[in-house]
Amino acid sequence: MNLRDAETGKILWQGTEDLSIPGVEHEARVPKKILKCKAVSRELNFSSAEQMEKFRLEQKVYFKGQCLEEWFFEFGFVIPNSTNTWQSLIEAAPESQMMPASVLTPRRRPPWESSRAAGSLTHFLLPLLTCSGNVIIETKFFDDDLLVSTSRVRLFYV
């Protein structure tokens, strides 16, 4: 899978891990500049041993356990024993409806700005540990109304 800036075509993130494996919470480290894109092009590569009449995805974006957004994508017919590439466009919501990127990606304070009382690397990293990883994308894979698999990916903005 890869994610591209839809305006420039530049790849922002690419991964080879099979993120569709159910029962495991996957992790992805995505550059925080993706949050500034007006639209992102997502390219999925997948294989299917079975024929599917109406392959589709339902995705929910969770922040700290609360669903913020839902997306629906339809691929359609899948040939048995095939490998496929699926490209889709994800457009950003109007700015007035968006959560500020600062909530998702805490500003790193240089060590010299940290409190002397804390005096530890843990204090410096704590804001990153508590904010990063609070976004989970849950993807449900369907053949028409039949649920095939569910996957969860925790995002870390780096």
PDB file of C-alpha atoms in Angstrom:
ATOM      1  CA  MET A   1       0.000   0.000   0.000  1.00  0.00           C
ATOM      2  CA  ASN A   2       1.122   3.547  -0.563  1.00  0.00           C
ATOM      3  CA  LEU A   3      -0.229   7.006   0.147  1.00  0.00           C
ATOM      4  CA  ARG A   4       0.500   9.900  -2.205  1.00  0.00           C
ATOM      5  CA  ASP A   5      -0.124  13.619  -2.181  1.00  0.00           C
ATOM      6  CA  ALA A   6      -2.899  13.693  -4.801  1.00  0.00           C
ATOM      7  CA  GLU A   7      -1.792  17.108  -6.101  1.00  0.00           C
ATOM      8  CA  THR A   8       1.902  16.291  -6.641  1.00  0.00           C
ATOM      9  CA  GLY A   9       1.826  12.495  -6.960  1.00  0.00           C
ATOM     10  CA  LYS A  10       4.706  12.281  -4.463  1.00  0.00           C
ATOM     11  CA  ILE A  11       4.685   9.144  -2.302  1.00  0.00           C
ATOM     12  CA  LEU A  12       4.310  10.168   1.344  1.00  0.00           C
ATOM     13  CA  TRP A  13       4.194   6.671   2.845  1.00  0.00           C
ATOM     14  CA  GLN A  14       4.699   3.155   1.575  1.00  0.00           C
ATOM     15  CA  GLY A  15       4.436  -0.141   3.397  1.00  0.00           C
ATOM     16  CA  THR A  16       4.754  -3.788   2.499  1.00  0.00           C
ATOM     17  CA  GLU A  17       3.198  -5.300   5.647  1.00  0.00           C
ATOM     18  CA  ASP A  18      -0.132  -7.049   5.087  1.00  0.00           C
ATOM     19  CA  LEU A  19      -2.376  -4.672   7.038  1.00  0.00           C
ATOM     20  CA  SER A  20      -5.461  -6.799   6.316  1.00  0.00           C
ATOM     21  CA  ILE A  21      -4.517  -9.574   8.765  1.00  0.00           C
ATOM     22  CA  PRO A  22      -7.328  -9.716  11.354  1.00  0.00           C
ATOM     23  CA  GLY A  23      -6.909 -10.077  15.103  1.00  0.00           C
ATOM     24  CA  VAL A  24      -3.713  -8.008  15.214  1.00  0.00           C
ATOM     25  CA  GLU A  25      -3.447  -4.287  15.804  1.00  0.00           C
ATOM     26  CA  HIS A  26      -1.034  -3.105  13.121  1.00  0.00           C
ATOM     27  CA  GLU A  27       1.043   0.080  13.343  1.00  0.00           C
ATOM     28  CA  ALA A  28       1.967   2.578  10.648  1.00  0.00           C
ATOM     29  CA  ARG A  29       4.317   5.532  10.987  1.00  0.00           C
ATOM     30  CA  VAL A  30       3.040   8.191   8.617  1.00  0.00           C
ATOM     31  CA  PRO A  31       4.722  11.564   8.005  1.00  0.00           C
ATOM     32  CA  LYS A  32       2.759  14.350   9.675  1.00  0.00           C
ATOM     33  CA  LYS A  33       2.878  16.420   6.465  1.00  0.00           C
ATOM     34  CA  ILE A  34       0.114  14.136   5.170  1.00  0.00           C
ATOM     35  CA  LEU A  35      -2.257  16.080   7.461  1.00  0.00           C
ATOM     36  CA  LYS A  36      -1.735  19.193   5.315  1.00  0.00           C
ATOM     37  CA  CYS A  37      -2.735  17.505   2.026  1.00  0.00           C
ATOM     38  CA  LYS A  38      -6.037  18.529   0.444  1.00  0.00           C
ATOM     39  CA  ALA A  39      -6.373  15.017  -0.970  1.00  0.00           C
ATOM     40  CA  VAL A  40      -4.469  11.752  -0.626  1.00  0.00           C
ATOM     41  CA  SER A  41      -4.358   8.997  -3.221  1.00  0.00           C
ATOM     42  CA  ARG A  42      -4.260   5.517  -1.705  1.00  0.00           C
ATOM     43  CA  GLU A  43      -3.054   2.536  -3.703  1.00  0.00           C
ATOM     44  CA  LEU A  44      -3.807  -0.959  -2.384  1.00  0.00           C
ATOM     45  CA  ASN A  45      -2.459  -4.169  -3.839  1.00  0.00           C
ATOM     46  CA  PHE A  46      -4.431  -7.293  -2.979  1.00  0.00           C
ATOM     47  CA  SER A  47      -4.856 -10.886  -4.057  1.00  0.00           C
ATOM     48  CA  SER A  48      -7.945 -13.054  -3.911  1.00  0.00           C
ATOM     49  CA  ALA A  49      -8.262 -16.796  -4.362  1.00  0.00           C
ATOM     50  CA  GLU A  50     -12.040 -16.442  -4.496  1.00  0.00           C
ATOM     51  CA  GLN A  51     -14.306 -14.603  -6.899  1.00  0.00           C
ATOM     52  CA  MET A  52     -16.043 -11.640  -5.295  1.00  0.00           C
ATOM     53  CA  GLU A  53     -19.075  -9.990  -6.844  1.00  0.00           C
ATOM     54  CA  LYS A  54     -18.919  -6.687  -5.002  1.00  0.00           C
ATOM     55  CA  PHE A  55     -15.666  -6.137  -3.093  1.00  0.00           C
ATOM     56  CA  ARG A  56     -15.858  -3.067  -0.892  1.00  0.00           C
ATOM     57  CA  LEU A  57     -14.370  -1.432   2.195  1.00  0.00           C
ATOM     58  CA  GLU A  58     -15.869   0.443   5.090  1.00  0.00           C
ATOM     59  CA  GLN A  59     -13.405   2.451   7.137  1.00  0.00           C
ATOM     60  CA  LYS A  60     -13.840   4.247  10.423  1.00  0.00           C
ATOM     61  CA  VAL A  61     -11.335   6.716  11.830  1.00  0.00           C
ATOM     62  CA  TYR A  62     -11.158   6.709  15.623  1.00  0.00           C
ATOM     63  CA  PHE A  63      -9.442   9.301  17.812  1.00  0.00           C
ATOM     64  CA  LYS A  64      -9.056   8.198  21.425  1.00  0.00           C
ATOM     65  CA  GLY A  65     -11.791   5.602  20.827  1.00  0.00           C
ATOM     66  CA  GLN A  66     -14.364   7.994  19.350  1.00  0.00           C
ATOM     67  CA  CYS A  67     -15.401   7.651  15.689  1.00  0.00           C
ATOM     68  CA  LEU A  68     -14.628  10.896  13.871  1.00  0.00           C
ATOM     69  CA  GLU A  69     -15.142   9.908  10.266  1.00  0.00           C
ATOM     70  CA  GLU A  70     -16.397   7.082   8.042  1.00  0.00           C
ATOM     71  CA  TRP A  71     -15.360   6.303   4.484  1.00  0.00           C
ATOM     72  CA  PHE A  72     -16.931   3.884   1.995  1.00  0.00           C
ATOM     73  CA  PHE A  73     -15.115   2.509  -1.074  1.00  0.00           C
ATOM     74  CA  GLU A  74     -16.299   0.049  -3.711  1.00  0.00           C
ATOM     75  CA  PHE A  75     -14.003  -1.943  -5.999  1.00  0.00           C
ATOM     76  CA  GLY A  76     -16.597  -4.207  -7.595  1.00  0.00           C
ATOM     77  CA  PHE A  77     -16.007  -7.583  -9.248  1.00  0.00           C
ATOM     78  CA  VAL A  78     -12.821  -9.499  -8.377  1.00  0.00           C
ATOM     79  CA  ILE A  79     -11.585 -12.323 -10.617  1.00  0.00           C
ATOM     80  CA  PRO A  80     -10.658 -15.525  -8.733  1.00  0.00           C
ATOM     81  CA  ASN A  81      -6.915 -16.195  -8.290  1.00  0.00           C
ATOM     82  CA  SER A  82      -6.078 -12.617  -9.221  1.00  0.00           C
ATOM     83  CA  THR A  83      -3.792  -9.873  -7.956  1.00  0.00           C
ATOM     84  CA  ASN A  84      -5.219  -6.378  -8.205  1.00  0.00           C
ATOM     85  CA  THR A  85      -4.301  -2.742  -7.692  1.00  0.00           C
ATOM     86  CA  TRP A  86      -6.957  -0.412  -6.297  1.00  0.00           C
ATOM     87  CA  GLN A  87      -6.429   3.314  -6.286  1.00  0.00           C
ATOM     88  CA  SER A  88      -8.820   5.634  -4.467  1.00  0.00           C
ATOM     89  CA  LEU A  89      -8.923   9.293  -3.534  1.00  0.00           C
ATOM     90  CA  ILE A  90      -9.434  10.497   0.032  1.00  0.00           C
ATOM     91  CA  GLU A  91     -10.297  14.187   0.191  1.00  0.00           C
ATOM     92  CA  ALA A  92      -9.803  16.316   3.280  1.00  0.00           C
ATOM     93  CA  ALA A  93     -12.846  17.780   4.967  1.00  0.00           C
ATOM     94  CA  PRO A  94     -13.275  21.560   4.805  1.00  0.00           C
ATOM     95  CA  GLU A  95     -10.821  23.225   7.190  1.00  0.00           C
ATOM     96  CA  SER A  96     -13.650  24.420   9.439  1.00  0.00           C
ATOM     97  CA  GLN A  97     -14.592  20.766  10.094  1.00  0.00           C
ATOM     98  CA  MET A  98     -11.073  19.433  10.651  1.00  0.00           C
ATOM     99  CA  MET A  99      -9.380  18.623  13.929  1.00  0.00           C
ATOM    100  CA  PRO A 100      -6.234  20.753  14.274  1.00  0.00           C
ATOM    101  CA  ALA A 101      -3.103  18.825  13.296  1.00  0.00           C
ATOM    102  CA  SER A 102      -1.495  20.014  16.541  1.00  0.00           C
ATOM    103  CA  VAL A 103      -3.873  17.724  18.452  1.00  0.00           C
ATOM    104  CA  LEU A 104      -2.583  14.727  16.492  1.00  0.00           C
ATOM    105  CA  THR A 105       1.092  15.703  16.351  1.00  0.00           C
ATOM    106  CA  PRO A 106       2.385  17.321  19.511  1.00  0.00           C
ATOM    107  CA  ARG A 107       5.124  19.901  19.162  1.00  0.00           C
ATOM    108  CA  ARG A 108       8.450  18.610  20.387  1.00  0.00           C
ATOM    109  CA  ARG A 109       9.968  20.873  22.974  1.00  0.00           C
ATOM    110  CA  PRO A 110      13.730  21.068  22.860  1.00  0.00           C
ATOM    111  CA  PRO A 111      15.378  19.704  26.024  1.00  0.00           C
ATOM    112  CA  TRP A 112      16.467  23.202  27.085  1.00  0.00           C
ATOM    113  CA  GLU A 113      12.788  24.266  27.287  1.00  0.00           C
ATOM    114  CA  SER A 114      11.895  21.369  29.603  1.00  0.00           C
ATOM    115  CA  SER A 115      11.489  21.926  33.307  1.00  0.00           C
ATOM    116  CA  ARG A 116      14.698  21.323  35.271  1.00  0.00           C
ATOM    117  CA  ALA A 117      12.581  19.665  37.947  1.00  0.00           C
ATOM    118  CA  ALA A 118      11.666  16.871  35.559  1.00  0.00           C
ATOM    119  CA  GLY A 119      15.276  16.335  34.540  1.00  0.00           C
ATOM    120  CA  SER A 120      14.625  13.152  32.567  1.00  0.00           C
ATOM    121  CA  LEU A 121      14.246  12.028  28.999  1.00  0.00           C
ATOM    122  CA  THR A 122      10.865  10.552  29.962  1.00  0.00           C
ATOM    123  CA  HIS A 123       9.547  14.048  30.708  1.00  0.00           C
ATOM    124  CA  PHE A 124      10.757  15.229  27.292  1.00  0.00           C
ATOM    125  CA  LEU A 125       9.096  12.296  25.474  1.00  0.00           C
ATOM    126  CA  LEU A 126       5.877  12.106  27.502  1.00  0.00           C
ATOM    127  CA  PRO A 127       3.850  14.477  25.255  1.00  0.00           C
ATOM    128  CA  LEU A 128       4.819  12.382  22.224  1.00  0.00           C
ATOM    129  CA  LEU A 129       3.868   9.133  23.922  1.00  0.00           C
ATOM    130  CA  THR A 130       0.479  10.384  25.105  1.00  0.00           C
ATOM    131  CA  CYS A 131      -0.649  12.009  21.826  1.00  0.00           C
ATOM    132  CA  SER A 132       0.984   9.909  19.126  1.00  0.00           C
ATOM    133  CA  GLY A 133      -0.874   6.713  18.315  1.00  0.00           C
ATOM    134  CA  ASN A 134      -4.326   7.942  19.315  1.00  0.00           C
ATOM    135  CA  VAL A 135      -5.693   7.506  15.770  1.00  0.00           C
ATOM    136  CA  ILE A 136      -6.886   4.049  14.723  1.00  0.00           C
ATOM    137  CA  ILE A 137      -8.298   3.210  11.311  1.00  0.00           C
ATOM    138  CA  GLU A 138     -10.612   0.214  11.338  1.00  0.00           C
ATOM    139  CA  THR A 139     -11.203  -1.329   7.913  1.00  0.00           C
ATOM    140  CA  LYS A 140     -13.929  -3.862   7.216  1.00  0.00           C
ATOM    141  CA  PHE A 141     -13.604  -5.839   3.979  1.00  0.00           C
ATOM    142  CA  PHE A 142     -16.844  -7.057   2.404  1.00  0.00           C
ATOM    143  CA  ASP A 143     -18.084  -9.064  -0.553  1.00  0.00           C
ATOM    144  CA  ASP A 144     -21.427  -7.274  -0.919  1.00  0.00           C
ATOM    145  CA  ASP A 145     -22.939  -7.710   2.579  1.00  0.00           C
ATOM    146  CA  LEU A 146     -20.692 -10.609   3.662  1.00  0.00           C
ATOM    147  CA  LEU A 147     -17.979  -9.467   6.093  1.00  0.00           C
ATOM    148  CA  VAL A 148     -14.717 -11.049   4.939  1.00  0.00           C
ATOM    149  CA  SER A 149     -12.252  -9.533   7.415  1.00  0.00           C
ATOM    150  CA  THR A 150     -11.650  -6.641   9.824  1.00  0.00           C
ATOM    151  CA  SER A 151      -8.327  -4.876  10.280  1.00  0.00           C
ATOM    152  CA  ARG A 152      -7.134  -2.201  12.710  1.00  0.00           C
ATOM    153  CA  VAL A 153      -4.138   0.075  12.118  1.00  0.00           C
ATOM    154  CA  ARG A 154      -2.841   2.497  14.758  1.00  0.00           C
ATOM    155  CA  LEU A 155      -1.284   5.591  13.175  1.00  0.00           C
ATOM    156  CA  PHE A 156       1.769   7.356  14.511  1.00  0.00           C
ATOM    157  CA  TYR A 157       2.470  10.731  12.908  1.00  0.00           C
ATOM    158  CA  VAL A 158       6.222  11.253  12.620  1.00  0.00           C
TER     159      VAL A 158
END
